[in-house]
PDB file of C-alpha atoms in Angstrom:
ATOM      1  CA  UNK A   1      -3.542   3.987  10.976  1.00 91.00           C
ATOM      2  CA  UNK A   2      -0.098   5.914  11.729  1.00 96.00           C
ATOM      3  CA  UNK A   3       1.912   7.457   9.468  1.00 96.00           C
ATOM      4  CA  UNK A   4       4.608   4.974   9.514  1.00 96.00           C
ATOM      5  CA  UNK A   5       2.071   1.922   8.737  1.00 97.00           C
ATOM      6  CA  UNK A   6       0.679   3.575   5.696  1.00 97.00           C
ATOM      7  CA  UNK A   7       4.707   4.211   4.549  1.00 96.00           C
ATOM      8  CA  UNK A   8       5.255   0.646   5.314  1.00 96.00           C
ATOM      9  CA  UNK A   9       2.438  -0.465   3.599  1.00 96.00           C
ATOM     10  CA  UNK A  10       3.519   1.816   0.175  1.00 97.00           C
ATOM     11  CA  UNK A  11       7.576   0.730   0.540  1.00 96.00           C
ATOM     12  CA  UNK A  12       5.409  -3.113  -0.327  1.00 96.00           C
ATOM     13  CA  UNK A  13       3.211  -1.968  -2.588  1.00 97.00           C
ATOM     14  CA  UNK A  14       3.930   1.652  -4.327  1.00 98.00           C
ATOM     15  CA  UNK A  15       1.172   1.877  -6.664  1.00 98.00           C
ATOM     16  CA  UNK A  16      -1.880   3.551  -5.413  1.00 98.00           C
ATOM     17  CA  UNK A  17      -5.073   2.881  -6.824  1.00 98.00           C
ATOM     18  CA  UNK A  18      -6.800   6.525  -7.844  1.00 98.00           C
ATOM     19  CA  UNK A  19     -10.179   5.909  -8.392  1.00 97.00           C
ATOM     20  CA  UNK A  20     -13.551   6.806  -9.519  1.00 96.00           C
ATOM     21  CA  UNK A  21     -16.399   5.050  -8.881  1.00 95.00           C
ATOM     22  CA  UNK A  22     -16.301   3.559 -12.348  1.00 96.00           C
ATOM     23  CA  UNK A  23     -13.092   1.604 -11.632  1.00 97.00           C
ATOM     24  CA  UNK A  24     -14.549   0.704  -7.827  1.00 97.00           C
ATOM     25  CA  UNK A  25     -14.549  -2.909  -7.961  1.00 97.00           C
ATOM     26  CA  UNK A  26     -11.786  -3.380 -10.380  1.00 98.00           C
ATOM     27  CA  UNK A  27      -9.401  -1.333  -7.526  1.00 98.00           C
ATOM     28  CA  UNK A  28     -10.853  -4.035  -4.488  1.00 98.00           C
ATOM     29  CA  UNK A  29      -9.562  -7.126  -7.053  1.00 98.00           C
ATOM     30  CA  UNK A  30      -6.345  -5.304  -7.893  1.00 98.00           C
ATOM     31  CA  UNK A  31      -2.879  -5.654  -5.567  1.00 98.00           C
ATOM     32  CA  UNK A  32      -2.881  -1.994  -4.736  1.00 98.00           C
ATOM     33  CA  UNK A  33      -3.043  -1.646  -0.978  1.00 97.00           C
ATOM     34  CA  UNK A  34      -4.136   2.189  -0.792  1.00 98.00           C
ATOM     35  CA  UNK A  35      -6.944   4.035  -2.972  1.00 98.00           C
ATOM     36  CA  UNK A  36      -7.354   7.253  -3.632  1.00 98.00           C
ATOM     37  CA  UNK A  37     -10.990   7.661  -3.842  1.00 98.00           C
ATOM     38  CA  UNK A  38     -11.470  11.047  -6.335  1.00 97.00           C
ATOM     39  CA  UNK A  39     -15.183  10.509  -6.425  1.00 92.00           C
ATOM     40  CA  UNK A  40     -16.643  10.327  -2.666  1.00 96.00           C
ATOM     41  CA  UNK A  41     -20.678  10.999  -2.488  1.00 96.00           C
ATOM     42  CA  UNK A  42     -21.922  11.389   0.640  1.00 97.00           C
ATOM     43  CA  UNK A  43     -25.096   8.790   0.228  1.00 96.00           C
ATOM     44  CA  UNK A  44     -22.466   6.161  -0.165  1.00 96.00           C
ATOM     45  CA  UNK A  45     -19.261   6.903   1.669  1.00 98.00           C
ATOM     46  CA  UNK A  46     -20.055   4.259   4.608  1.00 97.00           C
ATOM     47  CA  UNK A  47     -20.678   1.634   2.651  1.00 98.00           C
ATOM     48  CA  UNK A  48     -17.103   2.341   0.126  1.00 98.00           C
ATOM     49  CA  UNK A  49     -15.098   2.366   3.754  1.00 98.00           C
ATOM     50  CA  UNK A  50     -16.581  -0.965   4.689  1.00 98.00           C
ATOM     51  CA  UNK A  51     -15.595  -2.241   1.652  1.00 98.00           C
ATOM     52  CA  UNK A  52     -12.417  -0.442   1.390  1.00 98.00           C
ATOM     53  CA  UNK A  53     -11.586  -2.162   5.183  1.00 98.00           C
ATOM     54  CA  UNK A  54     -12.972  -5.423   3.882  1.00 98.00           C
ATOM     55  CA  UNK A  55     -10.748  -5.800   1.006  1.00 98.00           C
ATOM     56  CA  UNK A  56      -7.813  -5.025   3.128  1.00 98.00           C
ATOM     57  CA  UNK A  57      -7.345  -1.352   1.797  1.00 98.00           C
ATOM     58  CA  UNK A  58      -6.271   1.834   3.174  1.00 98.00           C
ATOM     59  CA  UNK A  59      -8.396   4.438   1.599  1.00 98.00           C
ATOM     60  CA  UNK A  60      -7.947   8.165   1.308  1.00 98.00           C
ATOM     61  CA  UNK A  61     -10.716  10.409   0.383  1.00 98.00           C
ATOM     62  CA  UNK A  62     -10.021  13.424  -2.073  1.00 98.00           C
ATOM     63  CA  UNK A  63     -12.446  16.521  -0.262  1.00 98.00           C
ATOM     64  CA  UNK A  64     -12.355  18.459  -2.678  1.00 97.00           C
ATOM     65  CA  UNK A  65     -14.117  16.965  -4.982  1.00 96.00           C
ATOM     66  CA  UNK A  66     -16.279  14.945  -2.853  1.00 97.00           C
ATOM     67  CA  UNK A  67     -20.040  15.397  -3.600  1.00 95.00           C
ATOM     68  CA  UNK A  68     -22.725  16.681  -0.867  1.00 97.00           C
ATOM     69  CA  UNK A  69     -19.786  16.721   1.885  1.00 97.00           C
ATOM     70  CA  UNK A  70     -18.801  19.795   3.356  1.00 95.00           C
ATOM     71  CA  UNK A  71     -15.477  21.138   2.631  1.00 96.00           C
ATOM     72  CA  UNK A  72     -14.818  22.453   6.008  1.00 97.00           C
ATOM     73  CA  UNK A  73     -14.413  20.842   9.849  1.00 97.00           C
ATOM     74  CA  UNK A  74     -17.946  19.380   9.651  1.00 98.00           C
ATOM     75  CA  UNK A  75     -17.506  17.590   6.598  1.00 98.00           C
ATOM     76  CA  UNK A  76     -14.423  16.245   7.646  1.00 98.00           C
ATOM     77  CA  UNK A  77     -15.841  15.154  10.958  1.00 98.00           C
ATOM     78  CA  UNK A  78     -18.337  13.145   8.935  1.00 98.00           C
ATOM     79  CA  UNK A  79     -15.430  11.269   6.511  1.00 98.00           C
ATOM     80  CA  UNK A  80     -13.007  10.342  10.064  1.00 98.00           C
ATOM     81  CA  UNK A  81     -16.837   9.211  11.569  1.00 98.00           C
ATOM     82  CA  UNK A  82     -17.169   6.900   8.408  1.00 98.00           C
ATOM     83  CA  UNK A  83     -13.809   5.456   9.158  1.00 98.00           C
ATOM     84  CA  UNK A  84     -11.779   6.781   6.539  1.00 98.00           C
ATOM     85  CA  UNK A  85      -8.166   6.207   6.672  1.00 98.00           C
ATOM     86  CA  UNK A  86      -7.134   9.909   5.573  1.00 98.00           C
ATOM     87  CA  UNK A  87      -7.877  12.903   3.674  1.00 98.00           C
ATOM     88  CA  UNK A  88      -6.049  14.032   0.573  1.00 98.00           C
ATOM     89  CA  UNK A  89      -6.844  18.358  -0.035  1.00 98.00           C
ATOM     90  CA  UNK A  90      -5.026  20.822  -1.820  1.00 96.00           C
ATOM     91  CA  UNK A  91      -6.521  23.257   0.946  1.00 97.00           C
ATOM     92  CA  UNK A  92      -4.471  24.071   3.862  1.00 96.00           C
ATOM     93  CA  UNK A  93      -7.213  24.423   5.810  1.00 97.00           C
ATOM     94  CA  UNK A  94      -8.949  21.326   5.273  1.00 98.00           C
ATOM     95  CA  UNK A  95      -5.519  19.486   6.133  1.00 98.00           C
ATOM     96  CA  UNK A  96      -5.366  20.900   9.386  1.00 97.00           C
ATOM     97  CA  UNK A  97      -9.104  19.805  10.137  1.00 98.00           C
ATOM     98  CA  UNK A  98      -8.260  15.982   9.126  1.00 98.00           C
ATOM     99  CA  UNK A  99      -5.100  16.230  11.486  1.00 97.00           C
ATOM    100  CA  UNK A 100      -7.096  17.719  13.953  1.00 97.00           C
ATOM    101  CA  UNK A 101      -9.688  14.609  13.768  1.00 98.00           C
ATOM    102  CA  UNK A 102      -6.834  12.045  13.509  1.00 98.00           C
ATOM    103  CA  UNK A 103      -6.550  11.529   9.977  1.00 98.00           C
ATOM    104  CA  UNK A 104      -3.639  11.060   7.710  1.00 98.00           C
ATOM    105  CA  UNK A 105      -3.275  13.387   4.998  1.00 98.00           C
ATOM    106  CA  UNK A 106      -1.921  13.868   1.658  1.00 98.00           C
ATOM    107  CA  UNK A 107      -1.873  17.524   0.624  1.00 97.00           C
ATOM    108  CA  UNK A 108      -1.772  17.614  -3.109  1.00 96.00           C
ATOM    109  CA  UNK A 109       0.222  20.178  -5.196  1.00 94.00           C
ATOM    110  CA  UNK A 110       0.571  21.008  -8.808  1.00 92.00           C
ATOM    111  CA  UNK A 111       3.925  21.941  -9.752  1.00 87.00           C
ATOM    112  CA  UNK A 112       2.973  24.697 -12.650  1.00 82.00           C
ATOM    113  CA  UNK A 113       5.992  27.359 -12.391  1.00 83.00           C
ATOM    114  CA  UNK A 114       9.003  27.895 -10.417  1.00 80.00           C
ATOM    115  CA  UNK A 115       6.472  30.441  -8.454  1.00 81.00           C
ATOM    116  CA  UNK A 116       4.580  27.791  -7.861  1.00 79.00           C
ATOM    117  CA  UNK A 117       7.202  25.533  -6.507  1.00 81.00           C
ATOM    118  CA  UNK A 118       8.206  28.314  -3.896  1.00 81.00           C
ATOM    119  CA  UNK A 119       4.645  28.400  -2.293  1.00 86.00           C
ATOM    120  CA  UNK A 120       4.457  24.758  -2.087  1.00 87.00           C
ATOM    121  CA  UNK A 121       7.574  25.429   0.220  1.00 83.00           C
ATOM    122  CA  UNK A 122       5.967  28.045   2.433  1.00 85.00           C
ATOM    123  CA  UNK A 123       2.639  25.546   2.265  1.00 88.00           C
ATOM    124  CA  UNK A 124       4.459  22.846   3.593  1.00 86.00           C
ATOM    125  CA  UNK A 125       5.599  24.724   6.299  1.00 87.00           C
ATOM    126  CA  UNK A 126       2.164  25.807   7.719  1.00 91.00           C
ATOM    127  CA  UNK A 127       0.413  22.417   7.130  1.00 94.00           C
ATOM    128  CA  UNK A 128       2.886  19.560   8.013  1.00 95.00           C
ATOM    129  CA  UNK A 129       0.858  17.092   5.614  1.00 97.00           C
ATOM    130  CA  UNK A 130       1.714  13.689   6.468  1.00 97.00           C
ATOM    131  CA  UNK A 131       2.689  13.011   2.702  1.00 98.00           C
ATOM    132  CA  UNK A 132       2.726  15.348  -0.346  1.00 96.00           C
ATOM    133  CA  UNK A 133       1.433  15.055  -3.856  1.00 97.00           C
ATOM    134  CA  UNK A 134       2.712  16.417  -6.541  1.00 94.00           C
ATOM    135  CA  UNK A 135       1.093  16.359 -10.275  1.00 94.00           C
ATOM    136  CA  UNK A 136       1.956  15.666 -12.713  1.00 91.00           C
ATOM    137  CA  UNK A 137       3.705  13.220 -11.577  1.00 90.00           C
ATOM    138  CA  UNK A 138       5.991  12.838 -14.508  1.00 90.00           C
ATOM    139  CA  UNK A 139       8.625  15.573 -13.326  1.00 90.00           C
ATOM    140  CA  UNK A 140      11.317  13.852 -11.423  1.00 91.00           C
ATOM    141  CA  UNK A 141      13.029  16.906 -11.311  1.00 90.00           C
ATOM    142  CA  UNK A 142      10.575  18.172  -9.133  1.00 92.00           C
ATOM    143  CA  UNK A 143      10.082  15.166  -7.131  1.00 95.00           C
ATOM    144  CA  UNK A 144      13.355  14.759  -6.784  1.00 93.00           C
ATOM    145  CA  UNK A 145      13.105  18.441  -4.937  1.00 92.00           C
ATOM    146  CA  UNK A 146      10.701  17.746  -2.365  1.00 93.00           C
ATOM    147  CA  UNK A 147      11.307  14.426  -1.548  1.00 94.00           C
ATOM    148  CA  UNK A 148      14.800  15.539  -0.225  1.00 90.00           C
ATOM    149  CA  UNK A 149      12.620  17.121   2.747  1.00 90.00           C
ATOM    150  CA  UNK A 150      11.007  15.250   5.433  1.00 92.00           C
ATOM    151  CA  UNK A 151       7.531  15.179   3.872  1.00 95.00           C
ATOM    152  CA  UNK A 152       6.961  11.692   1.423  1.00 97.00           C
ATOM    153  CA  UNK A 153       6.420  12.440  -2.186  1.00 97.00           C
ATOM    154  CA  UNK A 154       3.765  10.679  -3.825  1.00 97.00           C
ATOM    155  CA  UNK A 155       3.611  11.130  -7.609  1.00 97.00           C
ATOM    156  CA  UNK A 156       0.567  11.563  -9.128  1.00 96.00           C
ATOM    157  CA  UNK A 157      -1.495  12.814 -12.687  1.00 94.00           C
ATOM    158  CA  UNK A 158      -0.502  11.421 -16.308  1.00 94.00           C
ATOM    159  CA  UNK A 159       1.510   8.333 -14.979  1.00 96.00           C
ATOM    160  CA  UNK A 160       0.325   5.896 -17.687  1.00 95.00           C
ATOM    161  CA  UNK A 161       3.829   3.465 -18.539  1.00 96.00           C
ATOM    162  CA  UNK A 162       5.706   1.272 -16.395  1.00 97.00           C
ATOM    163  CA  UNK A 163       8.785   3.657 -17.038  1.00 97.00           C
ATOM    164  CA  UNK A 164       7.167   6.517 -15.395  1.00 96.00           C
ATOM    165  CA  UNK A 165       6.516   4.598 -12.600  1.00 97.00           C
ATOM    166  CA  UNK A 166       9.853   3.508 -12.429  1.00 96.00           C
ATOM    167  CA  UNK A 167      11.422   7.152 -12.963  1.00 96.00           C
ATOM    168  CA  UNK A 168       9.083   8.483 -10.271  1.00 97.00           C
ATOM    169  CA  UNK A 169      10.203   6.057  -8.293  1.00 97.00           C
ATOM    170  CA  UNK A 170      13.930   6.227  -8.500  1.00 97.00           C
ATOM    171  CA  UNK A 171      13.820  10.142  -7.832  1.00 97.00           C
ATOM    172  CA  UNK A 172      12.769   9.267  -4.247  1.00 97.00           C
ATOM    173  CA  UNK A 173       8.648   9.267  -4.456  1.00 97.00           C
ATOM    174  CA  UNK A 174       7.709   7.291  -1.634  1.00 97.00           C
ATOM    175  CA  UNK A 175       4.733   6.014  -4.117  1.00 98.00           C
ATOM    176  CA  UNK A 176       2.985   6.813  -6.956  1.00 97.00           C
ATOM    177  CA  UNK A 177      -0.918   7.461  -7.593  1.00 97.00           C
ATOM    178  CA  UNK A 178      -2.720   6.646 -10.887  1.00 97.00           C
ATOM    179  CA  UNK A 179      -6.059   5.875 -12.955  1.00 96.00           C
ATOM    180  CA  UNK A 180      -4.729   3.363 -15.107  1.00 97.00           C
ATOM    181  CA  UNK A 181      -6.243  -0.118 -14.470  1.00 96.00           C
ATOM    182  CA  UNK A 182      -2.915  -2.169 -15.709  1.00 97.00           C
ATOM    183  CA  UNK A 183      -0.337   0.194 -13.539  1.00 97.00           C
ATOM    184  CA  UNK A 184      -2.329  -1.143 -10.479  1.00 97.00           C
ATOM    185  CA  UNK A 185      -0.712  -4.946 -10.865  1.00 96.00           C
ATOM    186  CA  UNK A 186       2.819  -3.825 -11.118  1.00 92.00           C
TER     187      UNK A 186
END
């Protein structure tokens, strides 16, 4: 999948399904055409990209907190063997390694302090993500910042109301990543 098809694919469909395995099936029913998969285990990763691909989903594995996969070339190796569609990291390095294998990747910030909003510049500079995260995604002051750039802004962490969907939205995010269940069917 290129770049371009995945932002064609969110400019349809903006609301990304971020999942655990808890909510696994429910996200393969819903409308949402890309997952965020926050709880990858290595014993069953195959099997959730076959179904994933089945359903008609792109779906984006979150290393870091993936279970029993290495967080380092290897382990991404493994996840663009499994046919994932892309990695999402907050780790420079491991965003570089998914590029490296062919992967599309969302490198995922958290916009704590001004400080904090200055390294995400110099970050962005070393690791040309495909798309950017940024959490919480309930800031559009901040989104509003980056997605002036040349990087998509996906908003993501404590979206839970249409309206903060909608305010994400309409300071530029390209799409926005959440838990809740309902959001998915917007």
């Amino acid at each position: 999948m290129q770049a371009t098809e995945l932002a064609d694919r969110l400019e349809a469909c903006p609301v990304i399904a971020a999942i655990r395995d808890s909510k696994w099936q429910a996200a393969l029913a819903s409308p949402a055409e890309v997952l965020f998969y926050l709880e990858p285990h290595l014993q069953t990763i195959s099997q959730r990209v076959l179904q994933a691909h089945e359903a008609g989903k792109a779906m984006f594995v979150h290393l870091d907190l993936a279970e029993g996969i290495g967080k380092d070339r290897e382990g991404v190796e493994y996840l663009a063997n499994c046919g994932v569609d892309g990695i999402i990291s907050t780790r420079a390095q491991i965003i570089r390694f998914a590029k490296d294998c062919g992967l599309l990747t969302v490198q995922r910030f958290f916009a704590l302090d001004s400080q904090g909003l200055d390294s995400v510049q110099e970050m962005m500079k070393s690791t040309h993500p495909h798309f950017m995260e940024i959490m919480p995604g309930v800031i559009p002051k901040v989104i509003q910042q980056f997605a002036s750039g040349n990087i998509p802004v996906i908003a993501g962490g404590l979206i839970e109301t249409k309206q903060e969907i909608t305010a994400a939205l309409g300071s530029n995010a390209i799409a926005v990543s959440t838990g809740c269940e309902q959001l998915w069917y917007l």
